[in-house]
Amino acid sequence: MDSDLFSRRRAERFAQLLDEANGGRRHHVRSRADEQLAALVAVGQRLRAEVPTVEVEPGFRTGLRAMLVATAEREGVGAPAVTSEPAARRLAGAVARNRLLPAVTGRRARARGAILVGIAAGAVAVSGISAASENAVPGDALYGMKRSTERAQLALTGSDLSRGQLFLDFARTRLDEAASLRGDRAGFSGVLDDMDADTRQGVRLLTTAAAQRSDPAALDAVNAFVTGQRQAVSGLLDGATRAERDRTRRSLALLDAIRKRSDALRTAIACDLPAPAVSDALGPAPTSCTGG
């Protein structure tokens, strides 16, 4: 389906077809887009007839609400009206002009409404698919949806601290996936690569926040993650092939390096050192405290 499906004319035609399908008056016109739009009208009819019964994940609900609130703020929805006299005169003039607008304006309004209904219905459907994809692993049909949901969560997260925590949560998820991929050398190694990448991203965000704020609280989250994750990763060694053990040890070495970095940063903060100027994949690299 081409990218301009919801251009103005097609949106207006889509609204007309929805009106007709729902018992409205027939519009004695045809469009070259009718064949494509017919499939969407059929989907709209099914959605009206069969409301999907899905359980929306709390995280998805929160993220969707945050997205809608942000969009409303950006578009000025709910902003107080300007009540100055010149503005009032302009408003009165606009109302008078609106009485003369052609009927197409109403169709455009219905088209926008139809699109918004479609978006809302799609959000409900996506939430159900998101829930179904929760236990997907690489190679499953819904795994792409699972990763897309994670990227959406990151996009809706406002602070580096929260984003860092999310990356560490994703690293835990990758570990669960790895446990399901024993015997699949490529899949096992690939998901551990993703796990380590998520781990580095999360740790970098948290250690940077700790150094910039001279506050070790974020390092507590890093240390708690390392403690639990190292124990869980070590469990992958039991019954593993030689290749799986070698790959698992690389992830364990990364966790050990993270713990050393966290401890060094904690010491630097305690010494009241300035935020380190040098940084790498794990975040700021502090210098040693000098004795005094």
GROMACS .gro file of C-alpha atoms in nm:
model
  292
    1MET     CA    1   0.000   0.000   0.000
    2ASP     CA    2   0.152   0.334  -0.105
    3SER     CA    3   0.258   0.586   0.154
    4ASP     CA    4   0.009   0.858   0.052
    5LEU     CA    5  -0.294   0.639   0.125
    6PHE     CA    6  -0.423   0.888   0.376
    7SER     CA    7  -0.376   1.195   0.161
    8ARG     CA    8  -0.659   1.441   0.180
    9ARG     CA    9  -0.864   1.308  -0.111
   10ARG     CA   10  -0.826   0.947  -0.009
   11ALA     CA   11  -0.912   1.030   0.352
   12GLU     CA   12  -1.228   1.203   0.232
   13ARG     CA   13  -1.318   0.906   0.013
   14PHE     CA   14  -1.246   0.670   0.301
   15ALA     CA   15  -1.490   0.866   0.518
   16GLN     CA   16  -1.754   0.841   0.246
   17LEU     CA   17  -1.712   0.466   0.215
   18LEU     CA   18  -1.736   0.426   0.593
   19ASP     CA   19  -2.056   0.632   0.592
   20GLU     CA   20  -2.204   0.410   0.321
   21ALA     CA   21  -2.099   0.088   0.497
   22ASN     CA   22  -2.261   0.209   0.820
   23GLY     CA   23  -2.593   0.287   0.653
   24GLY     CA   24  -2.530   0.646   0.548
   25ARG     CA   25  -2.639   0.798   0.218
   26ARG     CA   26  -2.464   0.674  -0.093
   27HIS     CA   27  -2.222   0.903  -0.268
   28HIS     CA   28  -2.258   0.861  -0.643
   29VAL     CA   29  -1.888   0.890  -0.714
   30ARG     CA   30  -1.607   0.646  -0.761
   31SER     CA   31  -1.236   0.677  -0.696
   32ARG     CA   32  -0.936   0.489  -0.824
   33ALA     CA   33  -0.851   0.424  -0.460
   34ASP     CA   34  -1.180   0.246  -0.388
   35GLU     CA   35  -1.032  -0.099  -0.436
   36GLN     CA   36  -0.755  -0.032  -0.187
   37LEU     CA   37  -0.985   0.144   0.057
   38ALA     CA   38  -1.238  -0.140   0.045
   39ALA     CA   39  -1.002  -0.359   0.246
   40LEU     CA   40  -0.973  -0.091   0.516
   41VAL     CA   41  -1.349  -0.040   0.524
   42ALA     CA   42  -1.389  -0.416   0.576
   43VAL     CA   43  -1.144  -0.400   0.867
   44GLY     CA   44  -1.339  -0.110   1.014
   45GLN     CA   45  -1.660  -0.309   0.989
   46ARG     CA   46  -1.504  -0.610   1.161
   47LEU     CA   47  -1.369  -0.389   1.439
   48ARG     CA   48  -1.715  -0.243   1.495
   49ALA     CA   49  -1.877  -0.587   1.499
   50GLU     CA   50  -1.616  -0.769   1.704
   51VAL     CA   51  -1.445  -0.564   1.969
   52PRO     CA   52  -1.120  -0.751   2.045
   53THR     CA   53  -1.095  -0.884   2.398
   54VAL     CA   54  -0.735  -0.832   2.495
   55GLU     CA   55  -0.559  -0.752   2.818
   56VAL     CA   56  -0.356  -0.435   2.785
   57GLU     CA   57  -0.020  -0.446   2.959
   58PRO     CA   58   0.015  -0.172   3.223
   59GLY     CA   59   0.342  -0.061   3.065
   60PHE     CA   60   0.183  -0.023   2.722
   61ARG     CA   61  -0.114   0.164   2.871
   62THR     CA   62   0.120   0.405   3.052
   63GLY     CA   63   0.333   0.456   2.743
   64LEU     CA   64   0.033   0.517   2.518
   65ARG     CA   65  -0.111   0.768   2.764
   66ALA     CA   66   0.222   0.952   2.780
   67MET     CA   67   0.236   0.964   2.400
   68LEU     CA   68  -0.119   1.101   2.374
   69VAL     CA   69  -0.057   1.362   2.645
   70ALA     CA   70   0.264   1.473   2.473
   71THR     CA   71   0.082   1.499   2.139
   72ALA     CA   72  -0.199   1.700   2.299
   73GLU     CA   73   0.051   1.941   2.455
   74ARG     CA   74   0.238   1.977   2.127
   75GLU     CA   75  -0.080   2.046   1.929
   76GLY     CA   76  -0.220   2.283   2.191
   77VAL     CA   77  -0.524   2.070   2.272
   78GLY     CA   78  -0.683   2.199   2.592
   79ALA     CA   79  -0.484   2.524   2.592
   80PRO     CA   80  -0.680   2.822   2.730
   81ALA     CA   81  -0.838   3.041   2.463
   82VAL     CA   82  -0.721   3.398   2.411
   83THR     CA   83  -1.002   3.626   2.522
   84SER     CA   84  -0.871   3.968   2.421
   85GLU     CA   85  -1.111   4.190   2.223
   86PRO     CA   86  -0.914   4.171   1.893
   87ALA     CA   87  -0.900   3.795   1.927
   88ALA     CA   88  -1.273   3.783   1.996
   89ARG     CA   89  -1.342   3.983   1.680
   90ARG     CA   90  -1.123   3.751   1.477
   91LEU     CA   91  -1.303   3.453   1.624
   92ALA     CA   92  -1.644   3.601   1.537
   93GLY     CA   93  -1.527   3.659   1.181
   94ALA     CA   94  -1.400   3.305   1.156
   95VAL     CA   95  -1.734   3.170   1.275
   96ALA     CA   96  -1.915   3.377   1.016
   97ARG     CA   97  -1.686   3.254   0.740
   98ASN     CA   98  -1.728   2.895   0.851
   99ARG     CA   99  -2.097   2.916   0.773
  100LEU     CA  100  -2.002   2.962   0.409
  101LEU     CA  101  -1.755   2.674   0.389
  102PRO     CA  102  -1.847   2.396   0.144
  103ALA     CA  103  -1.979   2.065   0.262
  104VAL     CA  104  -1.639   1.909   0.195
  105THR     CA  105  -1.525   2.052   0.530
  106GLY     CA  106  -1.762   1.818   0.708
  107ARG     CA  107  -1.629   1.526   0.508
  108ARG     CA  108  -1.276   1.622   0.604
  109ALA     CA  109  -1.377   1.634   0.968
  110ARG     CA  110  -1.531   1.288   0.934
  111ALA     CA  111  -1.218   1.169   0.756
  112ARG     CA  112  -1.004   1.288   1.044
  113GLY     CA  113  -1.241   1.118   1.284
  114ALA     CA  114  -1.225   0.796   1.085
  115ILE     CA  115  -0.846   0.806   1.088
  116LEU     CA  116  -0.839   0.867   1.464
  117VAL     CA  117  -1.080   0.577   1.520
  118GLY     CA  118  -0.855   0.359   1.307
  119ILE     CA  119  -0.551   0.465   1.509
  120ALA     CA  120  -0.728   0.391   1.838
  121ALA     CA  121  -0.847   0.052   1.716
  122GLY     CA  122  -0.498  -0.020   1.591
  123ALA     CA  123  -0.355   0.071   1.931
  124VAL     CA  124  -0.587  -0.181   2.100
  125ALA     CA  125  -0.495  -0.448   1.848
  126VAL     CA  126  -0.124  -0.373   1.883
  127SER     CA  127  -0.151  -0.398   2.261
  128GLY     CA  128  -0.290  -0.749   2.223
  129ILE     CA  129  -0.012  -0.847   1.984
  130SER     CA  130   0.241  -0.692   2.223
  131ALA     CA  131   0.112  -0.911   2.505
  132ALA     CA  132   0.125  -1.218   2.282
  133SER     CA  133   0.484  -1.140   2.181
  134GLU     CA  134   0.612  -1.117   2.538
  135ASN     CA  135   0.757  -1.470   2.536
  136ALA     CA  136   0.879  -1.464   2.175
  137VAL     CA  137   1.242  -1.552   2.102
  138PRO     CA  138   1.459  -1.486   1.794
  139GLY     CA  139   1.312  -1.678   1.502
  140ASP     CA  140   0.951  -1.647   1.622
  141ALA     CA  141   0.706  -1.452   1.407
  142LEU     CA  142   0.628  -1.204   1.685
  143TYR     CA  143   0.986  -1.136   1.792
  144GLY     CA  144   1.008  -0.826   1.574
  145MET     CA  145   0.699  -0.686   1.745
  146LYS     CA  146   0.858  -0.754   2.082
  147ARG     CA  147   1.168  -0.555   1.994
  148SER     CA  148   0.960  -0.276   1.838
  149THR     CA  149   0.763  -0.248   2.162
  150GLU     CA  150   1.090  -0.211   2.353
  151ARG     CA  151   1.203   0.067   2.119
  152ALA     CA  152   0.870   0.242   2.172
  153GLN     CA  153   0.914   0.222   2.548
  154LEU     CA  154   1.257   0.382   2.517
  155ALA     CA  155   1.119   0.659   2.296
  156LEU     CA  156   0.852   0.741   2.554
  157THR     CA  157   1.092   0.747   2.849
  158GLY     CA  158   1.183   1.096   2.958
  159SER     CA  159   1.498   1.071   3.169
  160ASP     CA  160   1.837   0.906   3.122
  161LEU     CA  161   1.796   0.730   3.456
  162SER     CA  162   1.470   0.569   3.351
  163ARG     CA  163   1.612   0.486   3.008
  164GLY     CA  164   1.915   0.326   3.168
  165GLN     CA  165   1.694   0.111   3.388
  166LEU     CA  166   1.492   0.006   3.083
  167PHE     CA  167   1.804  -0.105   2.899
  168LEU     CA  168   1.902  -0.319   3.197
  169ASP     CA  169   1.552  -0.469   3.202
  170PHE     CA  170   1.594  -0.554   2.834
  171ALA     CA  171   1.928  -0.717   2.913
  172ARG     CA  172   1.749  -0.941   3.163
  173THR     CA  173   1.495  -1.025   2.893
  174ARG     CA  174   1.773  -1.119   2.649
  175LEU     CA  175   1.914  -1.351   2.915
  176ASP     CA  176   1.579  -1.530   2.943
  177GLU     CA  177   1.577  -1.568   2.565
  178ALA     CA  178   1.929  -1.712   2.567
  179ALA     CA  179   1.819  -1.986   2.804
  180SER     CA  180   1.563  -2.093   2.541
  181LEU     CA  181   1.822  -2.104   2.262
  182ARG     CA  182   2.062  -2.365   2.396
  183GLY     CA  183   2.186  -2.582   2.114
  184ASP     CA  184   2.137  -2.303   1.858
  185ARG     CA  185   2.491  -2.171   1.840
  186ALA     CA  186   2.418  -1.871   1.619
  187GLY     CA  187   2.096  -1.780   1.798
  188PHE     CA  188   2.251  -1.821   2.144
  189SER     CA  189   2.554  -1.607   2.059
  190GLY     CA  190   2.342  -1.344   1.883
  191VAL     CA  191   2.105  -1.292   2.173
  192LEU     CA  192   2.398  -1.264   2.417
  193ASP     CA  193   2.548  -1.001   2.187
  194ASP     CA  194   2.221  -0.810   2.215
  195MET     CA  195   2.218  -0.864   2.591
  196ASP     CA  196   2.567  -0.719   2.627
  197ALA     CA  197   2.476  -0.424   2.404
  198ASP     CA  198   2.170  -0.347   2.619
  199THR     CA  199   2.384  -0.384   2.931
  200ARG     CA  200   2.645  -0.135   2.805
  201GLN     CA  201   2.379   0.116   2.703
  202GLY     CA  202   2.204   0.101   3.038
  203VAL     CA  203   2.524   0.112   3.244
  204ARG     CA  204   2.659   0.404   3.043
  205LEU     CA  205   2.345   0.609   3.104
  206LEU     CA  206   2.342   0.532   3.477
  207THR     CA  207   2.714   0.585   3.542
  208THR     CA  208   2.704   0.912   3.348
  209ALA     CA  209   2.411   1.034   3.557
  210ALA     CA  210   2.592   0.936   3.876
  211ALA     CA  211   2.911   1.122   3.775
  212GLN     CA  212   2.731   1.435   3.655
  213ARG     CA  213   2.521   1.458   3.972
  214SER     CA  214   2.797   1.342   4.207
  215ASP     CA  215   2.534   1.105   4.344
  216PRO     CA  216   2.605   0.732   4.380
  217ALA     CA  217   2.234   0.637   4.389
  218ALA     CA  218   2.238   0.533   4.023
  219LEU     CA  219   2.539   0.313   4.097
  220ASP     CA  220   2.329   0.119   4.348
  221ALA     CA  221   2.103   0.018   4.060
  222VAL     CA  222   2.407  -0.084   3.853
  223ASN     CA  223   2.547  -0.298   4.134
  224ALA     CA  224   2.211  -0.465   4.203
  225PHE     CA  225   2.181  -0.548   3.833
  226VAL     CA  226   2.534  -0.691   3.816
  227THR     CA  227   2.481  -0.910   4.123
  228GLY     CA  228   2.158  -1.066   3.997
  229GLN     CA  229   2.260  -1.083   3.633
  230ARG     CA  230   2.596  -1.244   3.703
  231GLN     CA  231   2.434  -1.522   3.900
  232ALA     CA  232   2.180  -1.582   3.624
  233VAL     CA  233   2.439  -1.571   3.344
  234SER     CA  234   2.656  -1.819   3.534
  235GLY     CA  235   2.362  -2.059   3.521
  236LEU     CA  236   2.404  -2.075   3.142
  237LEU     CA  237   2.735  -2.261   3.193
  238ASP     CA  238   2.559  -2.571   3.327
  239GLY     CA  239   2.528  -2.827   3.050
  240ALA     CA  240   2.651  -2.580   2.787
  241THR     CA  241   2.860  -2.673   2.485
  242ARG     CA  242   3.216  -2.549   2.464
  243ALA     CA  243   3.117  -2.269   2.228
  244GLU     CA  244   2.831  -2.165   2.455
  245ARG     CA  245   3.060  -2.163   2.760
  246ASP     CA  246   3.316  -1.946   2.581
  247ARG     CA  247   3.050  -1.699   2.475
  248THR     CA  248   2.892  -1.694   2.822
  249ARG     CA  249   3.227  -1.616   2.985
  250ARG     CA  250   3.258  -1.305   2.769
  251SER     CA  251   2.933  -1.176   2.915
  252LEU     CA  252   3.054  -1.259   3.266
  253ALA     CA  253   3.376  -1.066   3.200
  254LEU     CA  254   3.169  -0.764   3.095
  255LEU     CA  255   2.972  -0.778   3.420
  256ASP     CA  256   3.295  -0.795   3.620
  257ALA     CA  257   3.429  -0.490   3.435
  258ILE     CA  258   3.107  -0.303   3.508
  259ARG     CA  259   3.133  -0.376   3.880
  260LYS     CA  260   3.492  -0.244   3.885
  261ARG     CA  261   3.385   0.074   3.702
  262SER     CA  262   3.095   0.128   3.939
  263ASP     CA  263   3.319   0.088   4.244
  264ALA     CA  264   3.579   0.326   4.099
  265LEU     CA  265   3.313   0.589   4.030
  266ARG     CA  266   3.172   0.550   4.379
  267THR     CA  267   3.518   0.610   4.525
  268ALA     CA  268   3.571   0.914   4.301
  269ILE     CA  269   3.240   1.063   4.412
  270ALA     CA  270   3.329   1.004   4.776
  271CYS     CA  271   3.660   1.186   4.714
  272ASP     CA  272   3.465   1.480   4.567
  273LEU     CA  273   3.647   1.454   4.236
  274PRO     CA  274   3.502   1.642   3.935
  275ALA     CA  275   3.311   1.446   3.673
  276PRO     CA  276   3.561   1.250   3.461
  277ALA     CA  277   3.640   1.401   3.121
  278VAL     CA  278   3.721   1.062   2.968
  279SER     CA  279   3.441   0.822   2.880
  280ASP     CA  280   3.408   0.484   2.710
  281ALA     CA  281   3.144   0.217   2.646
  282LEU     CA  282   3.073   0.187   3.021
  283GLY     CA  283   3.049   0.561   3.084
  284PRO     CA  284   3.288   0.797   3.266
  285ALA     CA  285   3.635   0.659   3.346
  286PRO     CA  286   3.739   0.814   3.678
  287THR     CA  287   4.091   0.883   3.797
  288SER     CA  288   4.214   0.747   4.130
  289CYS     CA  289   4.180   0.950   4.445
  290THR     CA  290   4.508   1.089   4.576
  291GLY     CA  291   4.591   1.043   4.940
  292GLY     CA  292   4.579   1.351   5.151
   0.00000   0.00000   0.00000
